[in-house]
PDB file of C-alpha atoms in Angstrom:
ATOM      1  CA  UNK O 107      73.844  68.736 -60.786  1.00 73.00           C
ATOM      2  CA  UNK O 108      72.517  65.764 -61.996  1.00 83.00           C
ATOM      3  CA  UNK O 109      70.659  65.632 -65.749  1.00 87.00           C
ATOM      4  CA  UNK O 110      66.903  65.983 -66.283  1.00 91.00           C
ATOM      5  CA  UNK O 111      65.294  62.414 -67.116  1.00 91.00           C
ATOM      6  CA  UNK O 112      63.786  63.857 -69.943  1.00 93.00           C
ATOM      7  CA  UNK O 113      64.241  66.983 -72.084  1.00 95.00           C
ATOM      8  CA  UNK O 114      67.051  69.898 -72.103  1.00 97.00           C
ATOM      9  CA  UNK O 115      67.581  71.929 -69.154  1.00 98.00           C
ATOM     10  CA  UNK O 116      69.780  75.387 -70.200  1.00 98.00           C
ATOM     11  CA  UNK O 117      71.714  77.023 -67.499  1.00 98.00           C
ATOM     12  CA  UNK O 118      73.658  80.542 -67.459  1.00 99.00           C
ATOM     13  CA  UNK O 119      75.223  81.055 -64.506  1.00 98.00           C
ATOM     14  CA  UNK O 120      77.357  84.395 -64.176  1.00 98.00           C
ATOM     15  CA  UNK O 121      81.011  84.270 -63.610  1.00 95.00           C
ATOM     16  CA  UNK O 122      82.081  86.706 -59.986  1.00 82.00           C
ATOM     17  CA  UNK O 123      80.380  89.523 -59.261  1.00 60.00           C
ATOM     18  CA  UNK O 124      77.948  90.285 -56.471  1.00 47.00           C
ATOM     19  CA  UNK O 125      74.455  89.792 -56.735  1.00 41.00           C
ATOM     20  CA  UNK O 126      72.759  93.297 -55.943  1.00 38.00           C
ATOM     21  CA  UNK O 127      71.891  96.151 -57.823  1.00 37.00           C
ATOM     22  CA  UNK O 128      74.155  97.659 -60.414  1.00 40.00           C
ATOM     23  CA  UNK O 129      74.847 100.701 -62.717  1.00 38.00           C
ATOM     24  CA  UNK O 130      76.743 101.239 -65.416  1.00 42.00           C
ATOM     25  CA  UNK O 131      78.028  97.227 -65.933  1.00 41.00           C
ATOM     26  CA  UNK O 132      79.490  97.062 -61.778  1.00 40.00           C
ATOM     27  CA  UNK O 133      77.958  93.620 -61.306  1.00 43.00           C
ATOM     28  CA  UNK O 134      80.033  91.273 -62.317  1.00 48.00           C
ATOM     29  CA  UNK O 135      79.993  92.777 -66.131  1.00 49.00           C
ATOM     30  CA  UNK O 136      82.800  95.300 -67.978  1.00 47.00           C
ATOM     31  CA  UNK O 137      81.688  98.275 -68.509  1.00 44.00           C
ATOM     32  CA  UNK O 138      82.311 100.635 -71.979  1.00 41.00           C
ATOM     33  CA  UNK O 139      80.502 104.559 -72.340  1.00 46.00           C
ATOM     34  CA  UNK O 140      77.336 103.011 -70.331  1.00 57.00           C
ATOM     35  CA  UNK O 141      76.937  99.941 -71.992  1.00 71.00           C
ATOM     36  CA  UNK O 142      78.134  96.999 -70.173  1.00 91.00           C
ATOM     37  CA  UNK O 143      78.902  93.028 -70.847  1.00 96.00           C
ATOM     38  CA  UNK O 144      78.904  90.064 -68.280  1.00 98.00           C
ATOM     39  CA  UNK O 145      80.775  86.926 -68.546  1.00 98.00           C
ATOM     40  CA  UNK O 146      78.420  83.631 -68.230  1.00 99.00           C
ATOM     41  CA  UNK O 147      79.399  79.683 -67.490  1.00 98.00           C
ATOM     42  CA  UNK O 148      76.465  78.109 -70.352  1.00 98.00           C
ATOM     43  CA  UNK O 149      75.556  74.486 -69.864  1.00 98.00           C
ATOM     44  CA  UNK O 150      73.215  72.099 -71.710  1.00 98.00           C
ATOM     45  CA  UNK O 151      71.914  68.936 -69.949  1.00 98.00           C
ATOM     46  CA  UNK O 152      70.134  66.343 -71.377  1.00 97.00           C
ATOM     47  CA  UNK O 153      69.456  62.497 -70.202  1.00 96.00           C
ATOM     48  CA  UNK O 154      72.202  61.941 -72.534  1.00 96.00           C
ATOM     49  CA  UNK O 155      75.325  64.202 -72.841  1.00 96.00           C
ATOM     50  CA  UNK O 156      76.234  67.615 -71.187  1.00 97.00           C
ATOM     51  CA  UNK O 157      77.315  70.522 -73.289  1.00 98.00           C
ATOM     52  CA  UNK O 158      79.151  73.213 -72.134  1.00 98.00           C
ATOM     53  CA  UNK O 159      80.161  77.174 -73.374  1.00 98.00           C
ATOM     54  CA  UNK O 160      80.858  80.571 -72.247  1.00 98.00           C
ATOM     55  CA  UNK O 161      78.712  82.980 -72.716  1.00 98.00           C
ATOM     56  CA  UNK O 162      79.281  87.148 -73.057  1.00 98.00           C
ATOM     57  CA  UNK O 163      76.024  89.074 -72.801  1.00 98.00           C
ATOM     58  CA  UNK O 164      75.960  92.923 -74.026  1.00 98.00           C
ATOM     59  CA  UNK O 165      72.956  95.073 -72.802  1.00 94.00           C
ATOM     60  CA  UNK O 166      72.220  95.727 -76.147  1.00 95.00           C
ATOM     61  CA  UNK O 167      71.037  91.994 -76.838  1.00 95.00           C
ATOM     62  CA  UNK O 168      74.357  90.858 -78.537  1.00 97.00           C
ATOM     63  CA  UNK O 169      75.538  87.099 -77.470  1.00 98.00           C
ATOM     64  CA  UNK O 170      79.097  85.568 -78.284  1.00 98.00           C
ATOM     65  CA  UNK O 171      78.886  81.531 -77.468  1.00 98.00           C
ATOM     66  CA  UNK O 172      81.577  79.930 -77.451  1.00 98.00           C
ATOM     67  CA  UNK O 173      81.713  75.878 -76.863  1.00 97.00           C
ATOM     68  CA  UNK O 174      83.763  74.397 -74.608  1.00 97.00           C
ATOM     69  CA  UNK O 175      84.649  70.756 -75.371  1.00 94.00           C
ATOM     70  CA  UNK O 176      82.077  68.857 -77.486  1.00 96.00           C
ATOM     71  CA  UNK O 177      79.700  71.118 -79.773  1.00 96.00           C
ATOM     72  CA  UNK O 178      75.924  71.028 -78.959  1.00 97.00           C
ATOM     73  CA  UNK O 179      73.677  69.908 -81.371  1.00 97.00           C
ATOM     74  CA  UNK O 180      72.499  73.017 -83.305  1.00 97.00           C
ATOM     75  CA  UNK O 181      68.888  73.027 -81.957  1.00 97.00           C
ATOM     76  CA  UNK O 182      70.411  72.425 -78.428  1.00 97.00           C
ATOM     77  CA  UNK O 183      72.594  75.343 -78.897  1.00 98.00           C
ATOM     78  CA  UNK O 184      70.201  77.768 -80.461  1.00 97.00           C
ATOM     79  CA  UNK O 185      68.071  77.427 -77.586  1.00 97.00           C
ATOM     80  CA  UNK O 186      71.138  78.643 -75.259  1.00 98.00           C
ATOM     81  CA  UNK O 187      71.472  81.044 -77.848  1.00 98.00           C
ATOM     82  CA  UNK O 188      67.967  82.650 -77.332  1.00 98.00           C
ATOM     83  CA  UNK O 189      67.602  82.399 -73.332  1.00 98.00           C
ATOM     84  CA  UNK O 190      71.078  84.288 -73.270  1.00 98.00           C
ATOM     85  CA  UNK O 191      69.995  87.435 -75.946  1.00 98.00           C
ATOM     86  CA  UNK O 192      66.842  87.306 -74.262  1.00 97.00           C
ATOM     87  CA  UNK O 193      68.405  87.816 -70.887  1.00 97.00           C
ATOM     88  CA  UNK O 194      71.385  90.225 -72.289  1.00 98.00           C
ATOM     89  CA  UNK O 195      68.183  92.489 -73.848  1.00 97.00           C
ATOM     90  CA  UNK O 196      66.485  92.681 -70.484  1.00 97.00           C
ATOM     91  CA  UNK O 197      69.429  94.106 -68.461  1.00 97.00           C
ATOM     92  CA  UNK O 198      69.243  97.684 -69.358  1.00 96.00           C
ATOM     93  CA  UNK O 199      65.691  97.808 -67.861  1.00 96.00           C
ATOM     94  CA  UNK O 200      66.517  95.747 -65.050  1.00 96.00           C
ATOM     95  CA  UNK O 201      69.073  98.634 -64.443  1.00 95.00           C
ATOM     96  CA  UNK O 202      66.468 101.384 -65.079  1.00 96.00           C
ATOM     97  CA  UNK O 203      64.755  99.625 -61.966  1.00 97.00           C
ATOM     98  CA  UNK O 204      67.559  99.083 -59.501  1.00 96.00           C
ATOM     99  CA  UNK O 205      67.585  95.468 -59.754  1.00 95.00           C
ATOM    100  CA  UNK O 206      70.247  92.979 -60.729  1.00 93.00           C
ATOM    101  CA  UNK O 207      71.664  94.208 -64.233  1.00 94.00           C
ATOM    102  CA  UNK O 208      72.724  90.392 -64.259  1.00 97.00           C
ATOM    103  CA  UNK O 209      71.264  87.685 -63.001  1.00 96.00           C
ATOM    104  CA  UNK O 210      73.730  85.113 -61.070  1.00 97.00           C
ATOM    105  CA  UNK O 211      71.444  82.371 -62.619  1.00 98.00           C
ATOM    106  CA  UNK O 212      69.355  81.628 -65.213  1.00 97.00           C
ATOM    107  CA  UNK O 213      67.492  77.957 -65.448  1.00 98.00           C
ATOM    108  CA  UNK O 214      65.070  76.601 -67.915  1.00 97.00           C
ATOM    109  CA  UNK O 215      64.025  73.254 -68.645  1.00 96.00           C
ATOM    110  CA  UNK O 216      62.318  72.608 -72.854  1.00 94.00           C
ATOM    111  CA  UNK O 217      61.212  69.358 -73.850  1.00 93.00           C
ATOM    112  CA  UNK O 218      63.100  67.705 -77.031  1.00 83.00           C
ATOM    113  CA  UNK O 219      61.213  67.291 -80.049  1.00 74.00           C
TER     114      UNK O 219
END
């Protein structure tokens, strides 16, 4: 993928796992009591460098990032940071209506101040 001529673009993309409907943490997540976790592939582009972590997502909006190679630049990161709880806090009502409890993919694109 090549990088954005201008800005950030943040990427999650989720590690196996089908893409259909799940319950209970079957796609592509671990699955504890009902509450379930998926494994993520982060990435940080910008005209400039590429950044990468993993990425666990809980359904109850808790995050653990963890770089890979070079460290992001905090208001890099804490952008990844926020698209990630933000989808992790979404998947229990995805659940509630049959959709994808994960997403495979998750793209945004922020301009840098």
């Amino acid at each position: 993928m090549t990088s954005p001529s201008t800005g950030a673009r943040y990427l999650l993309e989720r590690r196996g796992g089908s893409s259909g409907a799940s319950s209970g943490g079957s796609s592509g997540g671990a699955s504890s009591g009902g509450a379930s976790a998926a494994l993520y592939d982060g990435e940080i582009s910008t005209p400039e460098a590429c950044f990468r972590a993993e990425a666990t997502l809980h359904d109850d909006g808790a995050v653990e990032l963890v770089d890979v190679g070079p460290a992001a630049p905090a208001e890099l990161r804490a952008q990844l940071l926020m698209f990630a709880r933000l989808t992790a806090r979404g998947a229990p009502a995805r659940r509630a209506e049959g959709l994808a409890e994960w997403p495979q993919r998750v793209q945004r694109w922020r301009p840098r101040k």
